[in-house]
Amino acid sequence: MAMCPVSAEVIHQVEESLDEDEKEMMLFLCRDVAENLAPSNVRELLGSLSERGQLSVATLAELLYRVRRFDLLRRVLKTDKAAVEAHLRRNPHLVSDYRVLMMEIGENLDKSDVSSLIFLTRDYTGRGKVTKDKSFLDLVIELEKLNLIASDQLNLLEKCLKNIHRIDLKTKIQKYTQSGQGVGSNYMNSFQASLPNLSIKEPSYSSRFQNGRSKEQKFVEHLAIQRKPVKTSIQESGAFLPLHIYEESYRMQSKPLGICLIIDCIGNDTEYLQETFTSLGYCVQTVLFPNAEDIPQTLRQYAHLPQHRDYDSFICVLVSRGDSQSMMVVDQARGGFSLESVKNMFMGDRCPSLIGKPKVFFIQNYEVIGGQSEDSSLEVDGLAITNWDSKAVRPGPSMTHREADIFWSLCTADVSQLEQPSSSSSVYLQNLSQKLRQERKRPLVDLHVELMDKVYARNSRVSPKEKYYLSLQHTLRKKLILST
């Protein structure tokens, strides 16, 4: 089978598009095939594999598939998820099933789980050998060095997972073991791989995320993030709750947890978002490239679904061109559709079957910047968070206000990035998706605050037109965890 080599330019594109967690996963996945290389970073890893003749379009596609960067499969390698899966069914894999299993387990562990595992293995690794701030993959690597874990030696890990009550992951290991997977199963140590149906067109330039900023955010106050619990009751404040007040959690036990409606007028993010929310336990429905007339009809249809009575929550994801107050959908000449109208359709008086249940909105809007100076008071590097504070909203002890239980996350970016020959997925939605996959047992507000920190840090390194601006408003009355 003919090899299809990978150029240095493509390696550079891939490396700079990965975040730190994805780079860690890729280095871990390649530990067997990169034996004796000891690469310190992904660029060095891919470059060394290429020099040794071990990196082809096929193997690079497999690695991007494993770290779930399906957007890079399309944008850089000009292929898709289905083509890679078809190839993997027919051919040996670069990455062993064991390493894929470890990566998948790591994705399903939250920080407290990893901390507990590190503590439980101290008797084997030695005190302080693996510090508490290390990841699960760091722990696996240390256990491998001590010959305490291997593809056919997973008893210790099973025992530890049982002790932290992660029986679901212990069962995952047992299924792997019982299927006979282990050293050498469906795994190649590297020289022959090339996807027959994959071709790569070398881009004429190096593309990177084109990030934007909003022109204005009239309905958002730019406030400091409240990091400590505020001991204030809703009766005392007369307003919606600050962050972290109640320990009581929303009920999240229905199967599915609810409907996740994805309306994508751009088309770069639907696939991985669908996978993320399906994995969380939602029934995902997608609407691609709707026109202006479709939007209100679709939203009304979903607001009146009788199934909401049986479900514990609702999620809506909107991706569109627009501005701080409206989405322009596909046929922009007909004018925008008010974001406030979207929110109103699911409030208590309009959608009674969702009263008392969390209604979550994630919105990516691409706006036209134009005419705003660098020292504008609206420019706060993407950080904005507020709890809706309205004198009209004073829920009594026996009623729930129409605006209660809403989580509203709005991200704005420069629309010019969509005009590029190789437009990328939303940095905001990608990072949101990753956090939801990897830390699903943590409260959504906490995850979002950390996401905002990440956006802030990124914005400090890029030009104004590359920035993402993220705001959060919510009227949640309890802790919300988007997982059963």
XYZ file of C-alpha atoms in Angstrom:
484
model
C 0.000 0.000 0.000
C 1.506 3.299 -1.091
C 2.563 5.760 1.585
C 1.183 9.306 1.546
C 3.709 11.434 3.465
C 2.795 14.369 5.674
C 4.503 17.710 5.131
C 6.029 19.884 7.835
C 3.391 22.530 7.069
C 0.566 20.105 7.834
C 2.277 18.999 11.050
C 2.560 22.669 12.056
C -1.132 23.280 11.331
C -2.197 20.306 13.419
C 0.121 21.068 16.337
C -0.938 24.684 16.745
C -4.639 23.768 16.533
C -4.502 21.316 19.444
C -5.001 22.443 23.025
C -2.791 21.227 25.873
C -5.075 18.345 26.896
C -5.262 17.075 23.315
C -1.477 17.278 22.995
C -1.090 15.266 26.199
C -3.467 12.623 24.852
C -1.631 12.389 21.528
C 1.749 11.979 23.231
C 0.277 9.264 25.448
C -1.344 7.416 22.542
C 1.987 7.297 20.706
C 4.162 6.092 23.598
C 4.490 2.596 22.106
C 5.116 3.601 18.517
C 7.476 6.411 19.586
C 9.586 4.109 21.733
C 13.193 5.332 21.976
C 12.150 8.785 20.744
C 11.042 10.400 24.026
C 9.537 13.443 22.280
C 8.917 16.483 24.473
C 6.072 17.910 22.390
C 3.633 16.979 19.630
C 5.522 18.773 16.871
C 8.699 16.874 17.744
C 6.723 13.628 17.982
C 5.066 13.984 14.580
C 8.251 15.266 12.987
C 10.267 12.320 14.299
C 7.658 9.800 13.193
C 7.647 11.413 9.769
C 11.439 11.194 9.510
C 11.271 7.508 10.443
C 8.618 6.861 7.802
C 5.991 6.104 10.417
C 3.708 9.078 9.806
C 1.339 8.988 6.860
C -1.949 10.683 6.152
C -3.585 7.517 7.468
C -1.772 7.467 10.798
C -2.219 11.204 11.340
C -5.926 10.815 10.570
C -6.127 8.026 13.151
C -4.518 10.230 15.810
C -6.868 13.138 15.103
C -9.791 10.715 15.203
C -8.667 9.384 18.600
C -8.502 12.871 20.127
C -11.854 13.691 18.463
C -10.626 16.571 16.321
C -12.975 15.759 13.456
C -12.802 19.397 12.311
C -9.091 18.949 11.548
C -9.838 15.788 9.602
C -12.047 17.876 7.337
C -10.059 21.105 7.255
C -6.484 19.819 7.085
C -6.651 16.244 5.750
C -9.753 16.733 3.560
C -11.428 13.590 4.881
C -14.042 12.800 7.501
C -14.834 10.643 10.497
C -16.663 7.967 8.476
C -13.709 7.437 6.123
C -11.302 6.998 9.042
C -13.632 4.557 10.797
C -13.956 2.513 7.597
C -10.173 2.373 7.305
C -9.723 1.336 10.944
C -12.171 -1.525 10.463
C -10.079 -2.901 7.601
C -6.507 -2.206 8.672
C -4.148 -2.504 11.660
C -4.060 0.502 13.957
C -1.167 2.749 14.824
C -2.481 3.143 18.393
C -3.046 0.100 20.583
C -6.501 -0.650 21.978
C -4.973 -0.480 25.444
C -3.883 3.148 25.013
C -7.269 4.084 23.589
C -8.897 2.441 26.615
C -6.707 4.400 29.054
C -7.471 7.664 27.256
C -11.206 6.972 27.349
C -11.073 6.165 31.061
C -9.187 9.406 31.690
C -11.838 11.389 29.833
C -14.512 10.001 32.150
C -12.729 10.845 35.394
C -13.156 14.194 37.102
C -10.449 15.860 39.194
C -11.631 14.322 42.465
C -11.551 10.831 40.913
C -7.983 11.332 39.708
C -6.918 12.694 43.098
C -8.378 9.604 44.788
C -6.608 7.258 42.365
C -3.272 8.992 42.956
C -3.768 8.610 46.716
C -4.739 4.926 46.426
C -1.615 4.087 44.409
C 0.823 5.821 46.771
C 1.718 2.495 48.367
C 2.991 1.364 44.965
C 4.430 4.550 43.465
C 5.866 6.035 46.636
C 4.702 9.162 48.414
C 5.035 12.258 46.300
C 6.058 10.309 43.206
C 2.868 11.378 41.425
C 1.764 14.779 42.710
C -1.887 15.597 43.194
C -1.973 18.057 40.295
C -1.043 15.377 37.750
C -3.489 13.886 35.276
C -4.743 10.325 35.030
C -2.484 9.735 32.022
C 0.523 10.894 34.088
C -0.447 8.307 36.701
C -0.737 5.556 34.077
C 2.712 6.398 32.715
C 4.239 6.209 36.194
C 2.536 2.868 36.865
C 3.809 1.571 33.522
C 7.374 2.533 34.442
C 7.005 0.487 37.640
C 5.530 -2.468 35.714
C 2.311 -2.145 37.689
C 0.100 -1.667 34.662
C 0.226 -2.896 31.074
C -2.135 -3.924 28.302
C -2.509 -7.367 29.891
C -2.018 -6.259 33.511
C -4.933 -4.114 34.682
C -5.870 -5.685 38.011
C -4.498 -2.820 40.104
C -6.411 -0.229 38.101
C -9.611 -2.279 38.338
C -9.218 -2.497 42.099
C -8.659 1.260 42.453
C -11.634 2.117 40.245
C -13.791 -0.158 42.372
C -12.577 1.602 45.534
C -13.639 5.007 44.194
C -17.005 3.551 43.137
C -16.418 3.919 39.399
C -17.883 0.524 38.601
C -18.769 1.742 35.100
C -15.075 2.151 34.268
C -14.111 -1.090 36.007
C -16.673 -2.835 33.791
C -15.134 -1.155 30.747
C -11.766 -2.720 31.601
C -13.375 -6.121 32.149
C -15.019 -5.996 28.723
C -11.664 -5.101 27.191
C -9.983 -8.010 28.976
C -12.715 -10.512 28.141
C -12.644 -9.587 24.468
C -9.066 -10.785 24.288
C -7.656 -7.369 23.492
C -4.110 -6.793 24.589
C -0.615 -6.643 23.243
C -0.628 -6.833 19.481
C -4.385 -6.991 18.989
C -5.399 -4.978 15.950
C -2.260 -2.883 16.425
C 0.707 -2.169 14.206
C 4.110 -1.018 15.294
C 4.056 1.311 12.492
C 5.358 1.187 8.883
C 2.377 0.402 6.757
C -0.581 2.731 6.804
C -2.207 4.852 4.251
C -5.875 5.538 3.794
C -6.683 4.643 0.190
C -9.573 7.098 0.092
C -7.758 9.932 1.822
C -5.939 12.611 -0.074
C -4.420 15.832 1.137
C -4.355 19.124 -0.686
C -1.471 21.197 0.604
C -2.804 24.593 1.733
C -1.044 27.668 0.450
C -0.801 29.135 3.926
C -0.774 28.081 7.544
C -4.240 28.480 8.997
C -5.034 28.984 12.652
C -8.182 29.758 14.602
C -9.616 33.077 13.493
C -11.008 34.457 16.680
C -13.191 37.496 17.115
C -14.682 39.928 19.544
C -18.101 41.446 19.915
C -18.831 45.005 18.861
C -20.999 45.548 21.900
C -22.727 43.598 24.634
C -25.426 45.954 25.821
C -27.245 43.534 28.076
C -24.169 42.239 29.886
C -22.487 43.852 32.877
C -18.743 43.242 33.037
C -18.190 42.181 36.619
C -15.474 40.423 38.566
C -16.024 36.697 38.896
C -17.363 35.646 42.271
C -15.237 32.701 43.304
C -16.349 32.016 46.878
C -19.827 30.988 48.004
C -22.067 33.917 48.866
C -24.157 33.279 51.948
C -27.254 35.145 50.843
C -30.767 33.798 50.547
C -33.065 34.661 47.683
C -35.536 36.174 50.133
C -32.843 38.512 51.479
C -31.494 39.610 48.135
C -34.721 39.948 46.183
C -32.709 38.949 43.114
C -31.497 35.858 41.369
C -28.912 33.782 43.125
C -25.190 34.495 42.977
C -22.822 31.654 42.163
C -22.554 28.589 44.376
C -25.255 29.437 46.927
C -27.235 26.222 47.147
C -25.773 22.778 47.555
C -29.079 21.266 46.487
C -28.871 19.952 42.934
C -31.362 19.790 40.110
C -32.788 16.326 39.538
C -30.919 14.779 36.602
C -32.068 11.167 36.466
C -34.397 10.845 33.467
C -33.336 8.800 30.458
C -32.649 10.699 28.338
C -31.817 13.710 30.503
C -33.701 15.820 28.002
C -33.651 17.123 24.470
C -30.591 18.949 23.128
C -31.535 21.095 20.145
C -28.603 22.211 17.975
C -29.352 24.922 15.410
C -26.227 25.494 13.335
C -26.278 28.126 10.586
C -22.516 27.789 9.954
C -21.904 24.030 9.835
C -18.480 23.683 11.497
C -19.483 22.433 14.940
C -22.512 20.144 14.718
C -20.746 16.788 14.541
C -18.647 16.957 17.705
C -21.380 18.800 19.635
C -23.802 16.020 18.767
C -21.338 13.434 20.072
C -20.693 15.381 23.273
C -24.315 15.854 24.289
C -25.244 12.320 23.262
C -22.479 11.039 25.553
C -23.906 13.146 28.401
C -27.250 11.383 28.013
C -29.278 13.774 25.853
C -31.496 13.091 22.882
C -29.823 15.328 20.304
C -31.773 16.919 17.461
C -29.943 18.997 14.831
C -31.168 21.693 12.459
C -28.603 22.727 9.846
C -28.686 25.923 7.752
C -32.238 27.048 8.571
C -33.738 30.137 6.967
C -35.365 32.998 8.869
C -38.819 31.428 8.698
C -37.612 28.070 10.018
C -36.182 29.408 13.280
C -39.340 30.556 15.125
C -41.312 27.579 13.812
C -38.636 25.138 15.009
C -38.308 26.785 18.419
C -42.062 26.849 18.978
C -42.253 23.183 18.004
C -39.588 22.210 20.533
C -40.969 24.473 23.261
C -44.312 22.647 23.088
C -43.027 19.075 22.938
C -44.972 16.916 25.417
C -41.816 14.860 26.108
C -40.462 17.663 28.309
C -42.781 16.433 31.067
C -40.794 13.199 31.288
C -37.345 14.807 31.055
C -35.271 16.694 33.634
C -33.732 19.450 31.486
C -33.433 21.094 28.085
C -30.398 22.317 26.119
C -30.306 24.592 23.088
C -27.139 25.331 21.087
C -27.246 28.185 18.532
C -24.451 28.920 16.040
C -24.977 31.799 13.635
C -23.893 35.116 12.246
C -25.507 37.991 14.099
C -24.915 40.633 16.732
C -25.231 40.899 20.515
C -29.024 40.774 20.328
C -29.948 38.698 17.275
C -28.941 35.833 15.022
C -28.910 36.390 11.264
C -29.364 32.726 10.190
C -28.728 31.894 6.529
C -30.841 34.340 4.519
C -29.353 37.444 6.145
C -31.181 39.856 3.861
C -34.413 39.116 5.711
C -33.114 40.443 9.002
C -32.160 38.813 12.269
C -34.080 36.793 14.813
C -34.030 38.165 18.357
C -32.071 36.160 20.908
C -34.453 37.460 23.551
C -37.272 35.772 21.627
C -35.402 32.465 21.821
C -35.140 32.769 25.588
C -38.776 33.838 25.985
C -40.127 30.775 24.200
C -38.824 28.513 26.965
C -39.756 30.585 30.019
C -42.247 29.252 32.517
C -45.354 30.968 31.147
C -44.630 29.844 27.576
C -43.245 26.361 28.282
C -44.954 25.045 31.455
C -43.619 21.502 30.993
C -40.120 22.843 31.789
C -41.060 24.850 34.890
C -38.564 24.193 37.675
C -36.194 22.412 35.267
C -32.900 23.838 33.985
C -32.982 25.343 30.505
C -29.456 25.736 29.150
C -28.434 27.860 26.157
C -24.988 27.918 24.512
C -24.756 30.567 21.780
C -21.926 31.302 19.338
C -22.548 34.480 17.344
C -20.184 35.796 14.676
C -20.420 39.593 14.538
C -19.131 42.428 12.390
C -16.614 44.416 14.431
C -16.079 47.745 12.674
C -15.437 51.123 14.209
C -14.560 50.264 17.803
C -11.387 51.655 19.303
C -8.864 49.590 21.154
C -9.478 51.432 24.440
C -13.228 50.841 24.410
C -14.678 50.300 27.855
C -16.487 47.264 26.460
C -13.244 45.428 25.852
C -12.607 43.177 28.829
C -10.766 40.273 27.190
C -13.862 38.155 26.996
C -14.800 37.975 30.649
C -18.331 38.869 31.648
C -20.570 37.206 34.162
C -23.757 38.278 35.846
C -26.842 36.989 37.556
C -29.984 38.604 36.227
C -31.028 41.157 38.791
C -34.489 42.521 38.149
C -36.858 44.079 40.664
C -39.684 42.386 38.805
C -38.229 38.980 39.621
C -39.124 38.188 43.231
C -40.305 34.580 43.390
C -42.347 33.786 46.479
C -42.100 30.589 48.485
C -44.843 28.798 46.540
C -44.132 29.857 42.957
C -41.340 29.774 40.405
C -40.793 32.891 38.365
C -41.081 32.618 34.589
C -37.394 33.513 34.155
C -36.061 31.052 36.723
C -33.753 28.113 35.976
C -32.129 29.544 32.838
C -28.412 29.286 32.003
C -27.467 31.668 29.168
C -23.926 31.507 27.758
C -23.195 33.870 24.853
C -19.936 33.980 22.923
C -19.208 36.517 20.187
C -16.416 36.419 17.631
C -15.375 38.271 14.497
C -17.428 37.196 11.473
C -14.403 37.698 9.206
C -13.016 34.333 10.200
C -15.940 32.646 8.420
C -14.863 34.287 5.187
C -11.482 32.546 5.242
C -10.885 29.640 2.797
C -10.422 27.244 5.704
C -12.675 28.501 8.511
C -12.394 26.590 11.753
C -14.738 25.479 14.464
C -15.552 27.739 17.386
C -12.804 27.869 20.014
C -15.530 28.478 22.605
C -17.635 25.476 21.608
C -14.608 23.200 21.271
C -13.385 24.016 24.764
C -16.899 23.809 26.167
C -17.352 20.386 24.576
C -14.051 19.166 25.968
C -14.857 20.334 29.493
C -18.288 18.717 29.408
C -16.780 15.424 28.239
C -13.924 15.345 30.711
C -15.496 16.908 33.807
C -19.131 15.973 33.483
C -19.614 15.461 37.214
C -18.757 19.053 38.100
C -21.302 21.905 38.354
C -21.901 23.664 35.053
C -21.317 27.139 36.512
C -17.897 26.075 37.816
C -16.951 24.635 34.438
C -18.075 27.804 32.695
C -16.063 30.065 35.001
C -12.954 28.016 34.197
C -13.835 28.185 30.515
C -13.984 31.965 30.784
C -10.569 31.969 32.446
C -9.218 29.930 29.547
C -10.736 32.321 27.019
C -9.246 35.256 28.933
C -5.782 33.685 28.923
C -6.014 32.973 25.216
C -7.234 36.487 24.404
C -4.165 37.967 26.072
C -1.999 36.244 23.442
C -3.841 37.138 20.240
C -4.809 40.225 18.249
C -8.207 41.923 18.748
C -9.728 40.258 15.690
C -8.679 36.846 16.975
C -10.385 37.195 20.346
C -13.480 35.456 21.645
C -15.768 37.320 24.044
C -17.778 35.248 26.449
C -20.554 36.246 28.847
C -22.713 34.295 31.261
C -26.121 35.084 32.699
C -28.068 32.618 34.783
C -31.051 32.286 37.072
C -30.220 28.821 38.358
C -31.556 28.180 41.863
C -29.666 24.950 42.441
C -26.430 23.272 41.481
C -26.597 21.963 37.895
C -24.550 18.975 36.764
C -25.163 17.885 33.163
C -24.873 14.191 33.877
C -26.799 11.436 35.609
